[in-house]
Structures are given as structure tokens and as C-alpha cells.
Short mmCIF file of C-alpha atoms in Angstrom, two decimals:
data_model
loop_
_atom_site.label_atom_id
_atom_site.label_comp_id
_atom_site.label_asym_id
_atom_site.label_seq_id
_atom_site.Cartn_x
_atom_site.Cartn_y
_atom_site.Cartn_z
CA UNK C 1197 46.72 -15.58 20.53
CA UNK C 1198 44.70 -12.34 20.70
CA UNK C 1199 42.94 -11.35 17.46
CA UNK C 1200 44.10 -8.41 15.37
CA UNK C 1201 41.59 -5.59 16.06
CA UNK C 1202 40.95 -2.87 13.45
CA UNK C 1203 38.82 0.22 13.96
CA UNK C 1204 38.14 2.99 11.49
CA UNK C 1205 35.85 5.70 10.27
CA UNK C 1206 34.91 6.63 6.70
CA UNK C 1207 33.13 9.91 5.70
CA UNK C 1208 31.96 10.72 2.27
CA UNK C 1209 29.08 11.12 -0.24
CA UNK C 1210 26.07 8.95 0.45
CA UNK C 1211 26.10 7.38 -3.02
CA UNK C 1212 29.62 6.19 -2.28
CA UNK C 1213 28.41 4.71 0.97
CA UNK C 1214 25.59 2.85 -0.79
CA UNK C 1215 28.14 1.49 -3.25
CA UNK C 1216 30.21 0.26 -0.30
CA UNK C 1217 27.19 -1.57 1.06
CA UNK C 1218 26.51 -3.14 -2.39
CA UNK C 1219 30.13 -4.42 -2.53
CA UNK C 1220 30.20 -5.63 1.07
CA UNK C 1221 28.77 -8.79 2.72
CA UNK C 1222 26.02 -6.55 4.10
CA UNK C 1223 24.34 -6.66 0.69
CA UNK C 1224 22.96 -10.02 1.68
CA UNK C 1225 21.03 -8.40 4.57
CA UNK C 1226 19.38 -5.73 2.36
CA UNK C 1227 18.05 -8.21 -0.25
CA UNK C 1228 16.78 -6.58 -3.41
CA UNK C 1229 16.49 -3.21 -1.73
CA UNK C 1230 19.98 -1.78 -2.28
CA UNK C 1231 20.08 -1.69 -6.13
CA UNK C 1232 16.95 0.42 -6.12
CA UNK C 1233 18.37 3.21 -3.94
CA UNK C 1234 20.24 6.34 -4.76
CA UNK C 1235 21.35 9.06 -2.36
CA UNK C 1236 22.32 12.68 -1.81
CA UNK C 1237 24.26 14.19 0.98
CA UNK C 1238 26.83 12.74 3.33
CA UNK C 1239 27.30 9.58 5.41
CA UNK C 1240 29.74 8.23 8.04
CA UNK C 1241 30.72 4.66 8.49
CA UNK C 1242 32.26 3.39 11.73
CA UNK C 1243 33.78 -0.12 11.46
CA UNK C 1244 35.21 -2.48 14.08
CA UNK C 1245 36.81 -5.69 12.90
CA UNK C 1246 38.53 -8.52 14.79
CA UNK C 1247 40.72 -10.84 12.67
CA UNK C 1248 41.80 -14.04 14.43
CA UNK C 1249 45.45 -15.03 14.19
CA UNK C 1250 44.72 -18.76 14.23
CA UNK C 1251 42.62 -20.90 11.90
CA UNK C 1252 40.08 -22.07 14.44
CA UNK C 1253 38.35 -18.76 14.98
CA UNK C 1254 36.12 -16.70 12.77
CA UNK C 1255 36.51 -12.97 12.06
CA UNK C 1256 33.93 -10.57 13.53
CA UNK C 1257 32.55 -7.34 12.09
CA UNK C 1258 30.35 -4.59 13.60
CA UNK C 1259 29.67 -1.00 12.86
CA UNK C 1260 27.29 1.91 12.28
CA UNK C 1261 26.21 3.46 8.95
CA UNK C 1262 25.15 7.05 9.79
CA UNK C 1263 22.93 9.35 7.66
CA UNK C 1264 24.02 12.97 8.16
CA UNK C 1265 20.91 14.97 7.02
CA UNK C 1266 21.01 13.12 3.72
CA UNK C 1267 18.33 11.93 1.21
CA UNK C 1268 17.35 8.60 -0.31
CA UNK C 1269 15.12 7.83 -3.29
CA UNK C 1270 14.02 4.59 -5.01
CA UNK C 1271 14.39 4.16 -8.74
CA UNK C 1272 11.12 2.27 -9.17
CA UNK C 1273 8.76 4.89 -7.61
CA UNK C 1274 8.49 8.56 -6.70
CA UNK C 1275 9.32 8.07 -3.02
CA UNK C 1276 12.06 10.44 -1.67
CA UNK C 1277 13.15 10.47 1.93
CA UNK C 1278 14.90 13.69 2.94
CA UNK C 1279 16.58 15.16 6.10
CA UNK C 1280 17.60 11.62 7.28
CA UNK C 1281 19.39 11.61 10.66
CA UNK C 1282 20.29 8.44 12.47
CA UNK C 1283 22.32 5.27 12.15
CA UNK C 1284 21.90 1.66 10.97
CA UNK C 1285 23.86 -0.66 13.26
CA UNK C 1286 25.10 -4.04 12.07
CA UNK C 1287 27.27 -7.03 12.75
CA UNK C 1288 27.90 -10.15 10.68
CA UNK C 1289 24.49 -11.56 11.66
CA UNK C 1290 21.92 -8.79 11.70
CA UNK C 1291 20.82 -5.16 11.12
CA UNK C 1292 19.04 -2.93 13.63
CA UNK C 1293 18.66 0.71 14.59
CA UNK C 1294 17.39 3.08 17.19
CA UNK C 1295 14.89 5.55 15.80
CA UNK C 1296 15.98 7.24 12.56
CA UNK C 1297 14.32 10.58 11.81
CA UNK C 1298 13.49 11.68 8.27
CA UNK C 1299 10.90 13.46 6.12
CA UNK C 1300 8.55 11.99 3.46
CA UNK C 1301 6.39 14.33 1.39
CA UNK C 1302 7.65 17.09 3.67
CA UNK C 1303 6.24 15.39 6.81
CA UNK C 1304 8.23 14.01 9.69
CA UNK C 1305 8.50 10.25 10.05
CA UNK C 1306 10.30 7.89 12.41
CA UNK C 1307 12.02 4.73 11.00
CA UNK C 1308 13.27 1.61 12.82
CA UNK C 1309 15.01 -1.54 11.82
CA UNK C 1310 14.78 -4.85 13.77
CA UNK C 1311 14.78 -8.61 13.25
CA UNK C 1312 11.96 -9.59 10.92
CA UNK C 1313 8.94 -11.84 11.37
CA UNK C 1314 10.50 -14.48 9.15
CA UNK C 1315 13.83 -16.17 9.92
CA UNK C 1316 16.76 -14.53 8.16
CA UNK C 1317 14.98 -11.24 7.49
CA UNK C 1318 14.97 -7.62 8.71
CA UNK C 1319 11.84 -5.52 9.26
CA UNK C 1320 11.90 -1.84 8.35
CA UNK C 1321 9.05 0.17 9.91
CA UNK C 1322 8.13 3.81 9.49
CA UNK C 1323 5.33 5.93 11.03
CA UNK C 1324 4.04 9.40 10.54
CA UNK C 1325 0.95 11.57 10.06
CA UNK C 1326 -0.29 11.86 6.44
CA UNK C 1327 -3.30 12.86 4.42
CA UNK C 1328 -4.57 10.14 2.09
CA UNK C 1329 -3.75 12.32 -0.95
CA UNK C 1330 -0.11 12.51 0.23
CA UNK C 1331 0.08 8.75 -0.10
CA UNK C 1332 -1.47 8.83 -3.56
CA UNK C 1333 1.31 10.90 -5.12
CA UNK C 1334 2.51 9.09 -8.17
CA UNK C 1335 -0.97 7.85 -9.08
CA UNK C 1336 -3.28 9.19 -11.82
CA UNK C 1337 -5.30 11.14 -10.80
CA UNK C 1338 -3.92 12.21 -7.43
CA UNK C 1339 -6.76 14.11 -5.66
CA UNK C 1340 -9.74 12.46 -4.00
CA UNK C 1341 -12.04 15.26 -2.88
CA UNK C 1342 -14.24 13.02 -0.76
CA UNK C 1343 -11.39 12.20 1.63
CA UNK C 1344 -10.31 15.02 3.99
CA UNK C 1345 -7.97 15.20 7.00
CA UNK C 1346 -4.85 13.38 8.12
CA UNK C 1347 -4.19 10.38 10.32
CA UNK C 1348 -1.26 8.38 11.76
CA UNK C 1349 -0.02 5.68 9.30
CA UNK C 1350 2.43 2.83 9.90
CA UNK C 1351 4.49 1.20 7.09
CA UNK C 1352 6.27 -2.15 7.49
CA UNK C 1353 8.66 -3.74 4.99
CA UNK C 1354 9.98 -7.28 5.45
CA UNK C 1355 13.45 -7.59 3.81
CA UNK C 1356 14.55 -11.24 3.40
CA UNK C 1357 18.30 -11.94 3.58
CA UNK C 1358 20.12 -13.86 0.96
CA UNK C 1359 19.56 -17.55 1.51
CA UNK C 1360 16.07 -17.01 2.88
CA UNK C 1361 13.23 -18.82 1.05
CA UNK C 1362 11.58 -15.37 0.63
CA UNK C 1363 14.73 -13.79 -0.91
CA UNK C 1364 14.01 -11.71 -4.03
CA UNK C 1365 10.74 -10.09 -2.91
CA UNK C 1366 9.78 -7.48 -0.31
CA UNK C 1367 6.57 -7.87 1.75
CA UNK C 1368 5.07 -4.48 2.44
CA UNK C 1369 2.17 -3.46 4.71
CA UNK C 1370 0.58 0.01 5.26
CA UNK C 1371 -2.17 0.53 7.75
CA UNK C 1372 -4.03 3.14 9.78
CA UNK C 1373 -7.14 3.53 11.98
CA UNK C 1374 -8.03 6.63 9.93
CA UNK C 1375 -8.80 8.69 13.09
CA UNK C 1376 -8.57 12.25 11.85
CA UNK C 1377 -9.82 11.49 8.33
CA UNK C 1378 -13.39 11.88 7.14
CA UNK C 1379 -14.76 9.96 4.12
CA UNK C 1380 -17.76 11.52 2.37
CA UNK C 1381 -19.20 8.51 0.59
CA UNK C 1382 -22.76 7.10 0.69
CA UNK C 1383 -23.63 4.76 3.54
CA UNK C 1384 -22.30 2.36 4.69
CA UNK C 1385 -18.88 3.61 3.55
CA UNK C 1386 -19.12 7.09 5.07
CA UNK C 1387 -16.83 7.79 8.02
CA UNK C 1388 -16.71 10.74 10.46
CA UNK C 1389 -13.40 12.32 11.37
CA UNK C 1390 -13.35 10.88 14.88
CA UNK C 1391 -14.56 7.38 14.00
CA UNK C 1392 -11.86 4.69 13.89
CA UNK C 1393 -11.86 2.31 10.95
CA UNK C 1394 -8.90 0.20 10.10
CA UNK C 1395 -7.56 0.22 6.58
CA UNK C 1396 -4.69 -2.04 5.49
CA UNK C 1397 -2.84 -2.21 2.19
CA UNK C 1398 -0.42 -5.06 1.48
CA UNK C 1399 1.87 -5.91 -1.45
CA UNK C 1400 4.75 -8.17 -2.33
CA UNK C 1401 7.21 -5.86 -4.07
CA UNK C 1402 9.72 -7.06 -6.65
CA UNK C 1403 12.23 -5.13 -8.80
CA UNK C 1404 11.32 -3.94 -12.33
CA UNK C 1405 7.63 -4.75 -12.22
CA UNK C 1406 4.51 -3.17 -10.77
CA UNK C 1407 3.17 -5.37 -7.98
CA UNK C 1408 -0.50 -5.97 -7.22
CA UNK C 1409 -1.99 -4.40 -4.10
CA UNK C 1410 -4.61 -5.74 -1.72
CA UNK C 1411 -6.71 -3.40 0.38
CA UNK C 1412 -9.10 -3.97 3.29
CA UNK C 1413 -11.45 -1.23 4.58
CA UNK C 1414 -12.82 -2.29 7.95
CA UNK C 1415 -15.16 -5.24 7.47
CA UNK C 1416 -17.02 -3.40 4.68
CA UNK C 1417 -14.89 -4.22 1.68
CA UNK C 1418 -11.62 -5.63 0.29
CA UNK C 1419 -10.01 -4.98 -3.04
CA UNK C 1420 -7.36 -6.65 -5.24
CA UNK C 1421 -5.70 -4.04 -7.57
CA UNK C 1422 -3.46 -4.63 -10.57
CA UNK C 1423 -1.02 -1.74 -11.23
CA UNK C 1424 0.63 -0.43 -14.38
CA UNK C 1425 2.31 2.80 -15.54
CA UNK C 1426 0.93 5.56 -17.77
CA UNK C 1427 2.61 7.69 -20.40
CA UNK C 1428 4.11 9.96 -17.73
CA UNK C 1429 5.27 7.02 -15.53
CA UNK C 1430 2.49 7.72 -13.04
CA UNK C 1431 0.98 4.60 -11.54
CA UNK C 1432 -2.41 3.41 -12.93
CA UNK C 1433 -4.83 0.87 -11.57
CA UNK C 1434 -5.42 -1.35 -14.60
CA UNK C 1435 -7.68 -3.95 -13.06
CA UNK C 1436 -9.74 -4.14 -9.87
CA UNK C 1437 -11.78 -6.68 -8.04
CA UNK C 1438 -13.84 -5.34 -5.12
CA UNK C 1439 -15.48 -7.65 -2.62
CA UNK C 1440 -18.14 -6.23 -0.28
CA UNK C 1441 -18.51 -7.80 3.11
CA UNK C 1442 -16.01 -9.89 5.06
CA UNK C 1443 -14.45 -12.08 2.35
CA UNK C 1444 -11.18 -11.22 0.60
CA UNK C 1445 -11.24 -10.05 -3.03
CA UNK C 1446 -9.80 -12.34 -5.70
CA UNK C 1447 -7.36 -11.34 -8.43
CA UNK C 1448 -9.26 -9.62 -11.29
CA UNK C 1449 -9.45 -11.63 -14.52
CA UNK C 1450 -9.23 -8.63 -16.90
CA UNK C 1451 -8.27 -4.96 -17.19
CA UNK C 1452 -11.53 -3.57 -15.80
CA UNK C 1453 -13.40 -3.55 -12.49
CA UNK C 1454 -16.03 -5.86 -11.00
CA UNK C 1455 -17.90 -5.61 -7.67
CA UNK C 1456 -19.29 -8.64 -5.82
CA UNK C 1457 -20.40 -9.45 -2.28
CA UNK C 1458 -22.93 -8.69 0.37
CA UNK C 1459 -24.16 -5.52 2.20
CA UNK C 1460 -26.77 -5.08 4.96
CA UNK C 1461 -28.09 -1.73 3.66
CA UNK C 1462 -27.59 0.18 0.41
CA UNK C 1463 -29.34 3.31 -0.97
CA UNK C 1464 -28.66 2.99 -4.68
CA UNK C 1465 -29.91 6.50 -5.40
CA UNK C 1466 -26.81 7.90 -3.62
CA UNK C 1467 -24.37 6.20 -6.00
CA UNK C 1468 -23.34 7.36 -9.47
CA UNK C 1469 -22.24 4.66 -11.88
CA UNK C 1470 -21.10 7.15 -14.54
CA UNK C 1471 -17.39 7.48 -15.43
CA UNK C 1472 -16.38 11.12 -14.96
CA UNK C 1473 -12.64 10.66 -15.56
CA UNK C 1474 -11.67 11.54 -11.96
CA UNK C 1475 -11.65 8.07 -10.42
CA UNK C 1476 -8.53 6.13 -9.72
CA UNK C 1477 -10.26 2.95 -10.70
CA UNK C 1478 -10.71 1.39 -14.21
CA UNK C 1479 -14.18 1.17 -15.87
CA UNK C 1480 -16.73 -0.88 -13.94
CA UNK C 1481 -17.82 -3.88 -15.95
CA UNK C 1482 -20.02 -6.07 -13.69
CA UNK C 1483 -21.90 -5.74 -10.38
CA UNK C 1484 -23.18 -8.81 -8.50
CA UNK C 1485 -24.23 -7.93 -4.96
CA UNK C 1486 -26.73 -9.14 -2.39
CA UNK C 1487 -28.33 -6.48 -0.17
CA UNK C 1488 -30.33 -7.07 3.05
CA UNK C 1489 -32.34 -3.88 2.61
CA UNK C 1490 -32.12 -2.03 -0.75
CA UNK C 1491 -33.47 1.53 -0.96
CA UNK C 1492 -34.39 2.28 -4.58
CA UNK C 1493 -36.67 4.96 -6.09
CA UNK C 1494 -38.34 5.63 -2.74
CA UNK C 1495 -39.00 1.97 -2.01
CA UNK C 1496 -37.36 -0.52 0.37
CA UNK C 1497 -36.66 -3.96 -1.11
CA UNK C 1498 -35.81 -6.80 1.22
CA UNK C 1499 -33.20 -9.56 0.60
CA UNK C 1500 -32.38 -8.17 -2.82
CA UNK C 1501 -29.73 -9.39 -5.26
CA UNK C 1502 -28.66 -7.32 -8.25
CA UNK C 1503 -26.65 -8.78 -11.14
CA UNK C 1504 -25.97 -6.25 -13.92
CA UNK C 1505 -23.51 -5.82 -16.75
CA UNK C 1506 -22.21 -2.68 -18.41
CA UNK C 1507 -24.08 -1.63 -21.62
CA UNK C 1508 -23.62 1.32 -23.94
CA UNK C 1509 -25.36 3.88 -21.69
CA UNK C 1510 -26.80 1.91 -18.82
CA UNK C 1511 -26.41 -1.07 -16.53
CA UNK C 1512 -28.68 -3.91 -17.61
CA UNK C 1513 -29.47 -7.11 -15.77
CA UNK C 1514 -31.74 -8.84 -13.31
CA UNK C 1515 -32.81 -8.57 -9.67
CA UNK C 1516 -34.28 -10.95 -7.12
CA UNK C 1517 -35.94 -10.02 -3.84
CA UNK C 1518 -38.62 -10.99 -1.27
CA UNK C 1519 -41.02 -8.65 -3.17
CA UNK C 1520 -40.42 -10.18 -6.57
CA UNK C 1521 -38.02 -10.75 -9.41
CA UNK C 1522 -37.45 -9.03 -12.75
CA UNK C 1523 -35.18 -7.06 -14.97
CA UNK C 1524 -33.38 -3.81 -14.05
CA UNK C 1525 -31.93 -0.94 -16.08
CA UNK C 1526 -29.77 1.64 -14.28
CA UNK C 1527 -28.68 4.57 -16.56
CA UNK C 1528 -25.23 6.04 -16.23
CA UNK C 1529 -26.79 9.52 -15.99
CA UNK C 1530 -29.55 9.18 -13.33
CA UNK C 1531 -30.07 12.96 -13.40
CA UNK C 1532 -31.54 12.81 -16.89
CA UNK C 1533 -32.79 9.23 -17.13
CA UNK C 1534 -34.75 6.96 -14.85
CA UNK C 1535 -33.99 3.64 -13.21
CA UNK C 1536 -36.38 0.99 -14.66
CA UNK C 1537 -37.64 -2.16 -12.93
CA UNK C 1538 -39.86 -4.64 -14.86
#
């Protein structure tokens, strides 16, 4: 016998549409994402259902959930997507879309849904052109004066379905080649506006807690960052571990910052180790780095290693090099005090 076929269309407020998704079997495809979302504006839902009239066949469901210039925001952060136009297509097995257009921070983005990398998951991807300080909204402080320009960025979010071994967390990746952005830092971290250098930020998101972030900047450094929230609900970096060179940074052991690793060349006179209150990072506690050629006080020191800890007004520790070993004192204020080697 032919199945009973039902077709229909629902129009209404987007929040009502989100509640429909939460109450429907589709909630299993969105994982923990749906409870976080709230909406403004309108939606349209087109449904097609086939109900078998015998016991040996399964029902089928397909449809489109359309955004009609509407907005979405997430309860756990300050992200708000506006002017959303496009449709999420679905059946009983999967979600997908053609390109959905929207705005984030007032800039145009394109969003796509497709089958995820993992079995039983959906991948949401978005791409657009942003300045770094756009992406830092919600952090304290928000402006980094040494980064200028804008570049294409791509965001990917892996959404495990219910029943997947990864269900309950969201795997997020953000990356760019930074072409169009200049970084005015001492060598070797300086970057011209036309020079490509890949940066990638990853995190495993979970509801009701601030996830750690890992960051990789070319082959020069990686970082592991622990996040928290300040008094105004802005995000803070509470702990940081920075690894120079090709190895990945490890999780920090305390609510401060340490720097370890290897560099080929470093001019220490170009760096300031003072806390001026404008950095995103927590106070630096320890530095343990090896440097192929260290430039210091007008001298070049070969195969140097510096291991210093934070004191009251200076960094105090030891150094080793081809030219000799000894103690080192690096004042926080190098404009009014001298670096001392003994």
C-alpha cells in the first residue's frame, strides 16, 4: 500500500522555530548547540513526511528550515549573527546546506553545513574577512595596537550527534594565513602585511564552562590558554603556557604565564618584560629558553640558554653559552635600569 504523504509549511518567530527543533528528533543532530541559541526575526519550515500504512516500512522525514533575515546569539558568549538568509536542509539521517549568508561583527560571512569528519557528526563552517581585534571582542582588554589590517578567516565547528562517542562537546577550529595583517613585534615574530603565516586556534567547547584554547603561530610558537570570566563577564586569560619553536605547549600548571622552548635568534633589548596592564596575558612567572644567537647589550652570545624567575622588580636567574656561564638580572624597567651579567 502507498504511504500516507504529508506536506506543510510553518512560518513564525525564530525563537518558536528553535523550540520546535529542541522538541523534535532533529535535536539529536545539533548536539549541545541548540540549548545555547536564542533568535530574533522570522523563520519558515517546510516539511515533507511519508507515513507507511504497513508495519514493515519506516516513516521518512525531510525538510528545510529557512532563516528570513533573522538573528542568532549564543548564551555563553558575545557572538551575535545577524541578517541571516538561507536554509538548513535535513532528513532523518543528516543535516546540510547550501551557502547561508549572514553578518558577524557587522562583516559578511558565508556559512555551510555538511557531514562531519567524525561518524555521526555535522560540520558547520564559516568564512569571512576580519581584523584580529574584531575576533577579540569579549576579551579584556580588546585592542592590540601592534596588529593592524584584516585577513580571511575560516571557522569550523564539529557537532557530534546524539549517540556519537564525542556527544556533549563541540570541537572548534579557527585559522587564517594572516595575509593582509601586519604584526609589529620584535623579530622573529614580526610579520609584514603581505607575508603569509598560518595561525590556528582550537578548542573543545562545552556548555556552562570556559574551555581552554590552543594556538599555533607558524612554526615560531604555540600556546595553551586557560580562560575565565571577569567581573563584567568579559573573557580573561587566567593561565598561559607558551612554547617557542615547533613543539606544542602543555597545559599551564597555575594561574600565571611561563615561556619555554628554542629560538634561532633573539634580540632581548627589543622586548619589554614589564606589566603595563594592556596585555591579554596573565603575569609572566618563568622564562626558560634556548637561543642560537642572543643579542644582548650590544653583544652576540652563541648557543645561549636563559633560565629566569620573576622577582620583585627584575628577572633573576642564570645563563649558559659558548662564551661562558653566569647569573643574569633583567629589570622590568630597562629604560631606567641596566641588564646585569655576572
